[in-house]
Amino acid sequence: MTKINEKTVQKLKRKLKEEKKSLEDELKKFAKKSKRLKGDWEADFPLFNGETGGAALEAAADEIEEYENILPVEHSLEVRLQNVNLALKKIKKDVYGICEKCKKEIEIERLKVYPEAITCLKCQGK
Ligand SMILES: [Zn+2]
């Protein structure tokens, strides 16, 4: 297996940073960073403007439905962002590319496609 070299790590680090930025931009569209929990994001809850009556209720129901649709999207973006941050932290600590489960090196081909991978192909999905 090809050992991961410094040059590749730097390349993947750039890729991770770009991904971090685009994930954050994506999240910012409908969520904001949690003040309570570091690294956590909260979807904006629809704001009701205080109107009453059937039409306002209908609009509110639509907004709640939208919110419910957004939550899983928000969650998956958030998980990806956390993995990206974790990978960046690992690069810093010089333990990047080590599988979380079997402690062996993650396939370089895998890291090139999926730089935030925390497990090797064998351990993935186990
Ligand atoms: Zn493994």
PDB file of N, CA, C and O and ligand atoms in Angstrom, residues 99 101-104 119-120 122-123, ligand 1:
ATOM      1  N   CYS A  99      -7.207   4.684  10.350  1.00  0.00           N
ATOM      2  CA  CYS A  99      -8.568   4.211  10.557  1.00  0.00           C
ATOM      3  C   CYS A  99      -8.925   4.232  12.047  1.00  0.00           C
ATOM      4  O   CYS A  99      -8.161   3.784  12.890  1.00  0.00           O
ATOM      5  N   LYS A 101     -11.099   2.527  13.503  1.00  0.00           N
ATOM      6  CA  LYS A 101     -11.469   1.231  14.053  1.00  0.00           C
ATOM      7  C   LYS A 101     -10.313   0.252  14.142  1.00  0.00           C
ATOM      8  O   LYS A 101     -10.078  -0.328  15.189  1.00  0.00           O
ATOM      9  N   CYS A 102      -9.601   0.061  13.028  1.00  0.00           N
ATOM     10  CA  CYS A 102      -8.535  -0.954  13.069  1.00  0.00           C
ATOM     11  C   CYS A 102      -7.155  -0.335  13.241  1.00  0.00           C
ATOM     12  O   CYS A 102      -6.167  -1.043  13.364  1.00  0.00           O
ATOM     13  N   LYS A 103      -7.093   1.004  13.271  1.00  0.00           N
ATOM     14  CA  LYS A 103      -5.839   1.745  13.467  1.00  0.00           C
ATOM     15  C   LYS A 103      -4.814   1.527  12.361  1.00  0.00           C
ATOM     16  O   LYS A 103      -3.627   1.784  12.530  1.00  0.00           O
ATOM     17  N   LYS A 104      -5.291   1.003  11.230  1.00  0.00           N
ATOM     18  CA  LYS A 104      -4.383   0.858  10.095  1.00  0.00           C
ATOM     19  C   LYS A 104      -4.558   2.065   9.188  1.00  0.00           C
ATOM     20  O   LYS A 104      -5.503   2.836   9.342  1.00  0.00           O
ATOM     21  N   THR A 119     -12.579   6.008   8.625  1.00  0.00           N
ATOM     22  CA  THR A 119     -12.326   4.568   8.669  1.00  0.00           C
ATOM     23  C   THR A 119     -11.846   4.090   7.300  1.00  0.00           C
ATOM     24  O   THR A 119     -12.091   4.743   6.291  1.00  0.00           O
ATOM     25  N   CYS A 120     -11.171   2.951   7.281  1.00  0.00           N
ATOM     26  CA  CYS A 120     -10.731   2.382   6.019  1.00  0.00           C
ATOM     27  C   CYS A 120     -11.918   1.696   5.330  1.00  0.00           C
ATOM     28  O   CYS A 120     -12.998   1.579   5.921  1.00  0.00           O
ATOM     29  N   LYS A 122     -12.454  -1.373   4.643  1.00  0.00           N
ATOM     30  CA  LYS A 122     -12.894  -2.607   5.293  1.00  0.00           C
ATOM     31  C   LYS A 122     -13.801  -2.329   6.487  1.00  0.00           C
ATOM     32  O   LYS A 122     -14.746  -3.062   6.733  1.00  0.00           O
ATOM     33  N   CYS A 123     -13.469  -1.282   7.226  1.00  0.00           N
ATOM     34  CA  CYS A 123     -14.224  -0.989   8.441  1.00  0.00           C
ATOM     35  C   CYS A 123     -15.456  -0.132   8.162  1.00  0.00           C
ATOM     36  O   CYS A 123     -16.326   0.004   9.013  1.00  0.00           O
TER      37      CYS A 123
HETATM   38 ZN    ZN B   1     -10.069  -0.045   9.420  1.00  0.00          ZN
END
